[in-house]
Short mmCIF file of C-alpha atoms and ligand atoms in Angstrom, two decimals:
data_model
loop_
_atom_site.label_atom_id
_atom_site.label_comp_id
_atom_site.label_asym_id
_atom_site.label_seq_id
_atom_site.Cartn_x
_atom_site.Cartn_y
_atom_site.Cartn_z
CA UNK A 1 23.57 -99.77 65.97
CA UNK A 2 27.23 -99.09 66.91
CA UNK A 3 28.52 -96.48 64.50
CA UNK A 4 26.29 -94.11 63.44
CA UNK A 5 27.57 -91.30 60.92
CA UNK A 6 25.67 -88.03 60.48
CA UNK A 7 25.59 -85.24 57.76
CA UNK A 8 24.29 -81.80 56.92
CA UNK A 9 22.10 -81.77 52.91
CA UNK A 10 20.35 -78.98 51.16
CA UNK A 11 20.71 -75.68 52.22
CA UNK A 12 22.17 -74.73 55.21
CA UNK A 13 20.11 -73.45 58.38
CA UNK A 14 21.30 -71.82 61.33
CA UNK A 15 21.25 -74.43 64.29
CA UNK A 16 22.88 -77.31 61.88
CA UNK A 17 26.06 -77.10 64.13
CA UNK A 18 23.91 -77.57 67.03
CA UNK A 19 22.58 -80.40 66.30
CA UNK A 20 25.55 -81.93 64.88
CA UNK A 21 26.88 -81.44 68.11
CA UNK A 22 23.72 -83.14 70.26
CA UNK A 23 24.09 -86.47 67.55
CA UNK A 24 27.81 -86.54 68.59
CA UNK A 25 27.95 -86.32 72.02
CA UNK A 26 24.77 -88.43 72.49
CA UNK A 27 25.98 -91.22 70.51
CA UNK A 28 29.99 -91.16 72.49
CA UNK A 29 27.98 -90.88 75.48
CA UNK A 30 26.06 -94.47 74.57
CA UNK A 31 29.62 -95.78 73.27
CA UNK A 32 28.68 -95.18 69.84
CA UNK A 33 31.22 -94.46 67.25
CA UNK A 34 30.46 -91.13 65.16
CA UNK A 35 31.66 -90.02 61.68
CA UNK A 36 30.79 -87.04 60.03
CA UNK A 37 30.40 -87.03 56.70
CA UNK A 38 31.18 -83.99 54.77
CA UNK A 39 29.09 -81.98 52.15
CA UNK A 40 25.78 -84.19 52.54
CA UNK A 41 25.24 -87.18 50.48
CA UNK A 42 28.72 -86.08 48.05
CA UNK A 43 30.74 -86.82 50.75
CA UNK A 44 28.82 -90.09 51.06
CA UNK A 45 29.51 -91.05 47.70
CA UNK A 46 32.99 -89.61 47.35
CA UNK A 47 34.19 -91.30 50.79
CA UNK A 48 34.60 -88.23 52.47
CA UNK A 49 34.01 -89.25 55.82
CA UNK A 50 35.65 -88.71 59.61
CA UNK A 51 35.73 -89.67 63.08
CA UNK A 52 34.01 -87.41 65.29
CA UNK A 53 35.40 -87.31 68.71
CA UNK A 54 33.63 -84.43 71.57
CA UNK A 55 36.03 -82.02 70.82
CA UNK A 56 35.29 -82.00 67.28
CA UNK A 57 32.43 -80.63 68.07
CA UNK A 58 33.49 -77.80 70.92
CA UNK A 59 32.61 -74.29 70.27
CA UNK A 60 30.26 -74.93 67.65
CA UNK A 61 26.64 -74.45 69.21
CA UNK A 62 26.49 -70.66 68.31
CA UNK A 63 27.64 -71.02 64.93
CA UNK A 64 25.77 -70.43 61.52
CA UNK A 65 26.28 -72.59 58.86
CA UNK A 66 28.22 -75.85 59.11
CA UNK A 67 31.16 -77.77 60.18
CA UNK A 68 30.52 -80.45 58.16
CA UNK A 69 29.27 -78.40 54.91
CA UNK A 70 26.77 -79.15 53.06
CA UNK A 71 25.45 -79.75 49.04
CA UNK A 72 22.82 -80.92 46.81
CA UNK A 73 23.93 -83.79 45.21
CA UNK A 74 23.13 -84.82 42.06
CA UNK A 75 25.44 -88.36 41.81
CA UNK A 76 22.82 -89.61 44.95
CA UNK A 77 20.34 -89.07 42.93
CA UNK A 78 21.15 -92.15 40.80
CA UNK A 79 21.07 -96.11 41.49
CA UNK A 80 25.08 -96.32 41.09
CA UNK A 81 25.85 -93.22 43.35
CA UNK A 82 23.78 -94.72 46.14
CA UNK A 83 26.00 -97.97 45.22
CA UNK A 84 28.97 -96.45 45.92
CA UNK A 85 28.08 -94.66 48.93
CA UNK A 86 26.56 -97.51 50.94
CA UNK A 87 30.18 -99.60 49.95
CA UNK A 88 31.58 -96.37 52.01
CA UNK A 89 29.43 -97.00 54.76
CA UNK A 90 29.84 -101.07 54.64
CA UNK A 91 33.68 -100.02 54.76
CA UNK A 92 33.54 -98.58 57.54
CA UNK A 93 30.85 -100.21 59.54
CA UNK A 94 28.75 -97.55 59.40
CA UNK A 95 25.01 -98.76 60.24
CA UNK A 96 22.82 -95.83 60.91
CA UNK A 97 22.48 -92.49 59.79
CA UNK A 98 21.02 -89.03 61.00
CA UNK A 99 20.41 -86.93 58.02
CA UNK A 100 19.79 -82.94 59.10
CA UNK A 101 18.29 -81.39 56.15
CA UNK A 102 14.60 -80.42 54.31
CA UNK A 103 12.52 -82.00 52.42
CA UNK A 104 15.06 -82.81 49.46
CA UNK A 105 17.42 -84.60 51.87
CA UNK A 106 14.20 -86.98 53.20
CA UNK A 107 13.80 -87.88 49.93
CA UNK A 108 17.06 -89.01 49.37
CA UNK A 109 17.22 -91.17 52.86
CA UNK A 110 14.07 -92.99 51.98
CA UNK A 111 15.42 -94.11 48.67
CA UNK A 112 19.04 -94.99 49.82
CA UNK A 113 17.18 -97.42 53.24
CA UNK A 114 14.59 -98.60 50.63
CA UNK A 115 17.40 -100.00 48.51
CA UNK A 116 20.41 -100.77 51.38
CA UNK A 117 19.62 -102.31 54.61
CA UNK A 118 20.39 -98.91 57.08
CA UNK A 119 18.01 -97.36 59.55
CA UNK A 120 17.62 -93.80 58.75
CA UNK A 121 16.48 -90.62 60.81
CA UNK A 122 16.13 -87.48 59.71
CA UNK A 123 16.15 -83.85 61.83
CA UNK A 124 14.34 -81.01 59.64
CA UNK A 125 16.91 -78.13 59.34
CA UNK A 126 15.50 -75.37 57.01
CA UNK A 127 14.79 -71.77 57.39
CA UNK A 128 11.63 -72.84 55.26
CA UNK A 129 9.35 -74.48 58.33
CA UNK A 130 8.29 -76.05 55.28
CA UNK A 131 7.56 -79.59 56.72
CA UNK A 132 4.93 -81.75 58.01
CA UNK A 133 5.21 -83.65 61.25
CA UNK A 134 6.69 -80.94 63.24
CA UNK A 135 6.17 -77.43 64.59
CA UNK A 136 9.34 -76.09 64.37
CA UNK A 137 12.34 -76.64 62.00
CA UNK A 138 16.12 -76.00 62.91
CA UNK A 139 16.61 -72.62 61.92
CA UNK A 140 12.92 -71.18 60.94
CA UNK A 141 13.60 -68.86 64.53
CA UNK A 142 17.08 -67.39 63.68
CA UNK A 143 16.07 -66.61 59.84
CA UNK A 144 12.90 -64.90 60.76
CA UNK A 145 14.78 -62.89 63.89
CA UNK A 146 16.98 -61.92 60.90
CA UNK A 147 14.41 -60.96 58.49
CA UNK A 148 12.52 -58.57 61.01
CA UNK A 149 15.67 -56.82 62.56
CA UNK A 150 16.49 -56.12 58.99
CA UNK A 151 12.87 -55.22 57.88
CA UNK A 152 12.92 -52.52 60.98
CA UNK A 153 15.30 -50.96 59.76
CA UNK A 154 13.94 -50.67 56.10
CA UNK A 155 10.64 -49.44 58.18
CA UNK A 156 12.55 -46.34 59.46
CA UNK A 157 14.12 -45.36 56.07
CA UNK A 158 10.63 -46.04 54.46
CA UNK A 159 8.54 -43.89 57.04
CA UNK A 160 11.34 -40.66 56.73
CA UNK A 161 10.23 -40.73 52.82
CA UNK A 162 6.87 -41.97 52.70
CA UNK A 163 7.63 -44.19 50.53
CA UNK A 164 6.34 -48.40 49.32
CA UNK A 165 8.56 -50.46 50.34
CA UNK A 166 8.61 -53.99 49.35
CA UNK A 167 10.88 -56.49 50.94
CA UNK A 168 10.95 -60.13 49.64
CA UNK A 169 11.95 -63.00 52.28
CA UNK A 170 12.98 -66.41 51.75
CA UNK A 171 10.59 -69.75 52.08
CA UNK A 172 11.12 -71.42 48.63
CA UNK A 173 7.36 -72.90 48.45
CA UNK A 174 6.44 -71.63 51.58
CA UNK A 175 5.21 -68.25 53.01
CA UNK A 176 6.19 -68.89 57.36
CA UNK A 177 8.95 -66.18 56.72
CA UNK A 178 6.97 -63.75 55.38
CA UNK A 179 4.01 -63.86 57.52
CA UNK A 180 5.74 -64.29 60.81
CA UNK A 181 8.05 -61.42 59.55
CA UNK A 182 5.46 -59.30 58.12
CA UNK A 183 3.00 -59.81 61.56
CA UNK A 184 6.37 -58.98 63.57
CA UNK A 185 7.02 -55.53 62.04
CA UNK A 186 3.73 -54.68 61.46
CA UNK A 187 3.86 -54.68 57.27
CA UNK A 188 0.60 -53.56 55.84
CA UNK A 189 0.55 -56.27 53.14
CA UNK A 190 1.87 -59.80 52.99
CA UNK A 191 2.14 -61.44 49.81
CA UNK A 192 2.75 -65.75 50.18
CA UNK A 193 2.37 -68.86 48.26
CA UNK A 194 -0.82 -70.37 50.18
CA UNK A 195 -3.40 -67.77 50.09
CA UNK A 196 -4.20 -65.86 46.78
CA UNK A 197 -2.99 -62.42 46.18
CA UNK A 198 -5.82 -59.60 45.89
CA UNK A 199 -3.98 -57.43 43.74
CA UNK A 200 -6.95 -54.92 43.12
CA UNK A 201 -7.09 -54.78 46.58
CA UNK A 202 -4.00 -53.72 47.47
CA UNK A 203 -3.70 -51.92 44.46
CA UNK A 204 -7.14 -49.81 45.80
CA UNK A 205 -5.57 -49.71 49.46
CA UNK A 206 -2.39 -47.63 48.09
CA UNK A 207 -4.82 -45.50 45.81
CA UNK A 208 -6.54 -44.44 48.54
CA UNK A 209 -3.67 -43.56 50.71
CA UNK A 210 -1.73 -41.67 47.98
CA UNK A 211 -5.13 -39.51 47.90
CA UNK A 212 -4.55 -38.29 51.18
CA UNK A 213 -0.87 -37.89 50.45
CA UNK A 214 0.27 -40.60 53.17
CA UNK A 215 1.73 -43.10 50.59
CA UNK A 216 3.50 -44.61 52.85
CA UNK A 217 3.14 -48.74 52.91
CA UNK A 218 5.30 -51.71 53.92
CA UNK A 219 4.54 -55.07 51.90
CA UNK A 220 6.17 -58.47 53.23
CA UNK A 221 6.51 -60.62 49.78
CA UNK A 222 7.31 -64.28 49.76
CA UNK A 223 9.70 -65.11 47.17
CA UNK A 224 7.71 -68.48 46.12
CA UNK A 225 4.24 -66.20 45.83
CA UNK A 226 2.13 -66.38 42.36
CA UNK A 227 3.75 -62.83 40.81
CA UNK A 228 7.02 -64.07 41.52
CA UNK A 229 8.37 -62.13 44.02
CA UNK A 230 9.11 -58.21 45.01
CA UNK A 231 10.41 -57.07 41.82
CA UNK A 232 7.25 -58.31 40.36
CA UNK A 233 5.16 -57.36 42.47
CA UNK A 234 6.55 -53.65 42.32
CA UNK A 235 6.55 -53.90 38.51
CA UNK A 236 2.59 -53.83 38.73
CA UNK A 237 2.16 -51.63 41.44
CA UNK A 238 4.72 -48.89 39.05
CA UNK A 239 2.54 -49.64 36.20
CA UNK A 240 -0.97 -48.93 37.65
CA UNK A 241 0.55 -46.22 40.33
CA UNK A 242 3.28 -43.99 38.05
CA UNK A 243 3.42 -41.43 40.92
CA UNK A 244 4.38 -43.87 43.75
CA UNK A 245 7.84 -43.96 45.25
CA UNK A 246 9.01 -47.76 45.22
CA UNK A 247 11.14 -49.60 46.61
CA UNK A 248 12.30 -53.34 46.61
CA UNK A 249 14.35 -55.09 48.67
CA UNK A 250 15.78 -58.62 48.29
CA UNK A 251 16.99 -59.54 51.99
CA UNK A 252 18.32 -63.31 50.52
CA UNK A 253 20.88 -65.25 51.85
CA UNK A 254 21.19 -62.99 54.85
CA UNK A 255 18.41 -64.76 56.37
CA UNK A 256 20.20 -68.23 56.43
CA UNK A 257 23.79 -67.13 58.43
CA UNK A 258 24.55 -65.93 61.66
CA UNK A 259 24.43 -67.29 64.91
CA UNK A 260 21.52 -69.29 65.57
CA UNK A 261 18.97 -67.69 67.93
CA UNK A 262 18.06 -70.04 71.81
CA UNK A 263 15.32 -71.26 70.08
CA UNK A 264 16.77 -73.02 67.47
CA UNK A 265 19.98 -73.82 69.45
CA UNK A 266 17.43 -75.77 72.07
CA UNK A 267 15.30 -76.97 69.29
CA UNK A 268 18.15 -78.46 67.56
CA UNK A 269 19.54 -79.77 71.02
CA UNK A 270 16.69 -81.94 71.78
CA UNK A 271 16.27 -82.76 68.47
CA UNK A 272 19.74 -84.22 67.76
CA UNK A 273 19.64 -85.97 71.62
CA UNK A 274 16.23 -88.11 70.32
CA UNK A 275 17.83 -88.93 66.66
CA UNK A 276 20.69 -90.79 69.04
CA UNK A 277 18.07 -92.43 71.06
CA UNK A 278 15.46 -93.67 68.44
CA UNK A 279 18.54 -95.45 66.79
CA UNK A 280 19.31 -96.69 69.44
CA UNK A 281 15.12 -98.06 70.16
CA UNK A 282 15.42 -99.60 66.82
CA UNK A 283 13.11 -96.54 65.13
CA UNK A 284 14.16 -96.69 61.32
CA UNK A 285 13.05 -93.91 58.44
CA UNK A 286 11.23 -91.45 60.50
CA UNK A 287 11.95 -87.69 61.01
CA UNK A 288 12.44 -86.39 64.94
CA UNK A 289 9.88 -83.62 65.13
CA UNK A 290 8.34 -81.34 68.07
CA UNK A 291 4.65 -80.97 68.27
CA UNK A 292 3.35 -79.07 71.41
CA UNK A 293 6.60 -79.42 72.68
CA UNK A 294 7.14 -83.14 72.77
CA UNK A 295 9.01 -85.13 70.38
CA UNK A 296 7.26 -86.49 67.73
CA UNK A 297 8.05 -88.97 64.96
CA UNK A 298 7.05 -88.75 61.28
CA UNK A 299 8.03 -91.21 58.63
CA UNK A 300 9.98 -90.12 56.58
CA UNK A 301 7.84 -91.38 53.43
CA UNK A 302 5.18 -89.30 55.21
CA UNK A 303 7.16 -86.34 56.01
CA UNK A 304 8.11 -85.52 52.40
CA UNK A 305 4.76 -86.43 51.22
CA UNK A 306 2.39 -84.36 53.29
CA UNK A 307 1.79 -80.63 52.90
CA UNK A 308 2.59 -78.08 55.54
CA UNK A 309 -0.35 -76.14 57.24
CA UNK A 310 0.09 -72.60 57.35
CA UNK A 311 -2.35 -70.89 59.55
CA UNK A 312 -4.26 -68.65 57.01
CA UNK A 313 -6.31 -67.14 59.95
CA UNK A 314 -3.47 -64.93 60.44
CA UNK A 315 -3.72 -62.96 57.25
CA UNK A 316 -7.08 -61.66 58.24
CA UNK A 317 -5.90 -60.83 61.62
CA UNK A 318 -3.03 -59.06 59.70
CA UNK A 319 -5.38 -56.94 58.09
CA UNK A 320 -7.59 -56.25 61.10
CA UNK A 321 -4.02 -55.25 63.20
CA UNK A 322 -2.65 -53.38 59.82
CA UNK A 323 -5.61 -51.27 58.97
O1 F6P B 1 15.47 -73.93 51.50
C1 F6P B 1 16.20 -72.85 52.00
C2 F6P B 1 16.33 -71.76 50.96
O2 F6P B 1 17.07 -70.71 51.54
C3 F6P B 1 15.01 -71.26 50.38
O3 F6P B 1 14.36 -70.35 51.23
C4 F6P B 1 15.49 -70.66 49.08
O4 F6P B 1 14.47 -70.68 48.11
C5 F6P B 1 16.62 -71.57 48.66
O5 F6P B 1 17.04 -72.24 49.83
C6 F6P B 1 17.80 -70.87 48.04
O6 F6P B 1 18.68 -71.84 47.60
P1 F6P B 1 20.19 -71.55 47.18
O7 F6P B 1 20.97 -71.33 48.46
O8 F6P B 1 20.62 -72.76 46.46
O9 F6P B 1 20.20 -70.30 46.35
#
């Protein structure tokens, strides 16, 4: 390869800017050409494209968000928008990509090198950890950081007034932000997609605690778990509890700003330095991962395919720890 372009797709993590950074300056530093190419695979398509040069890059590590934007799009989707984005490319030389995005964005690079001869590589940037072939996604650290700093503070309001509180995280499909979150501030319940939700039990757990007139109860609630999320969750609980004082709280899109935590900074560092490099070895369609700290590569075909592994032994230590 000898010009490389690289773009942010799906939504947004913080690190993305980090590792934008790492695919730039590794690539000028092999005598690469970069371009970046704005709001994911629309920019593609709609020839929105520029030259990257070091400095385009300066003071951009500790950022949320990203530079070089980012959207779902919905022309790549079809034959003729991946048509007119690979003549983009072809005008410009272009011949490899690094795509920083979730599983969505994976999808889309398989298709486009399955149909146009360019050598793909993905970096997993979600706040979802949501992915196989890796241990850690860009931006799974800062979001969850985010969602406990703001869950300790629910904590204290809850505790003055005794009161259930129920705060719904982010993790589309996924429950990492919830559990890590909930184990983090100590929640007495955590509600997420992968493990069944004993209802009666927790239903029976508040019961008995309203009995001795110490209803007070933090519950961690992904927003991809089986009753739908906080509000629903607190509809039942209102319904078979009229007494109880609850609360919900929606923490959303809060979770996917601010400046991105070390972790994810470094993560995204090394990440972006090895998307350069396996170009460069000739490595085409896989995703850079980090198992037990090493780098790790995943096809991409692989990466989209396989489900994550949430450790479920954690919700029984959660219960041992919250009782
Ligand atoms: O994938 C990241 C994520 O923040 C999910 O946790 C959430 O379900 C979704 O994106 C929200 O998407 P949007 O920003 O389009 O509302």
């Amino acid at each position: 390869v000898t010009k490389i372009g690289v773009l942010t797709s799906g939504g947004d993590s913080p690190g993305m800017n980090a590792a934008i950074r790492a695919v730039v300056r590794t690539g000028l530093f092999h005598g690469l050409e970069v371009f970046g190419i704005m709001r994911g695979y629309q920019g593609m398509v709609e020839d929105d494209i520029i030259k990257m040069e070091s400095r385009s890059v300066a003071n951009i590590i500790q950022r949320g968000g990203t530079i070089l934007k980012t959207a779902r799009s919905k022309e790549f989707f079809e034959h003729e928008g991946r048509k007119k984005a690979y003549a983009n490319l072809q005008k410009r030389g272009i011949d490899g990509l690094v795509i920083i995005g979730g599983d969505g964005s994976f999808r889309g690079a398989q298709k486009f090198s399955a149909e146009f001869d360019i050598p793909c590589v993905g970096l997993p940037g979600t706040i979802d950890k949501d992915m196989a072939g890796t241990d850690v996604t860009i931006g799974f650290d800062t979001a969850v950081n985010t969602a406990v700093q703001a869950i300790d503070k629910i904590r204290d309001t809850m505790d003055a007034h005794d009161r259930v509180f129920i705060v719904e995280v982010m993790g589309r499909d996924a429950g990492y932000i919830a559990l890590h979150s909930g184990i983090a501030t100590g929640a007495e319940n955590i509600l997420i997609p992968e493990t069944k939700t004993d209802i009666e039990a927790i239903i029976h757990g508040l019961t008995e605690k309203e009995k001795r007139k110490k209803l007070v109860n933090l519950i961690v609630v992904a927003e991809g778990e089986e009753f739908g999320g906080g509000n629903e969750v607190a509809k039942v609980i209102r319904q078979r509890m009229p007494n109880a004082d609850v609360r919900v709280t929606v923490l959303g899109h809060i979770q996917r700003g601010g400046a991105p935590t070390c972790e994810d900074r470094v993560v995204a560092s090394h990440m972006g330095y090895y998307a350069v490099e396996s170009l460069l070895l000739g490595r085409r369609n896989v995703m850079v991962g980090v198992i037990n700290n090493k780098i790790h590569y995943t096809p991409l075909e692989k990466a989209v395919k396989e489900k994550h592994k949430i450790g479920t032994e954690w919700i029984k230590i959660q219960k041992i720890l919250a009782s």
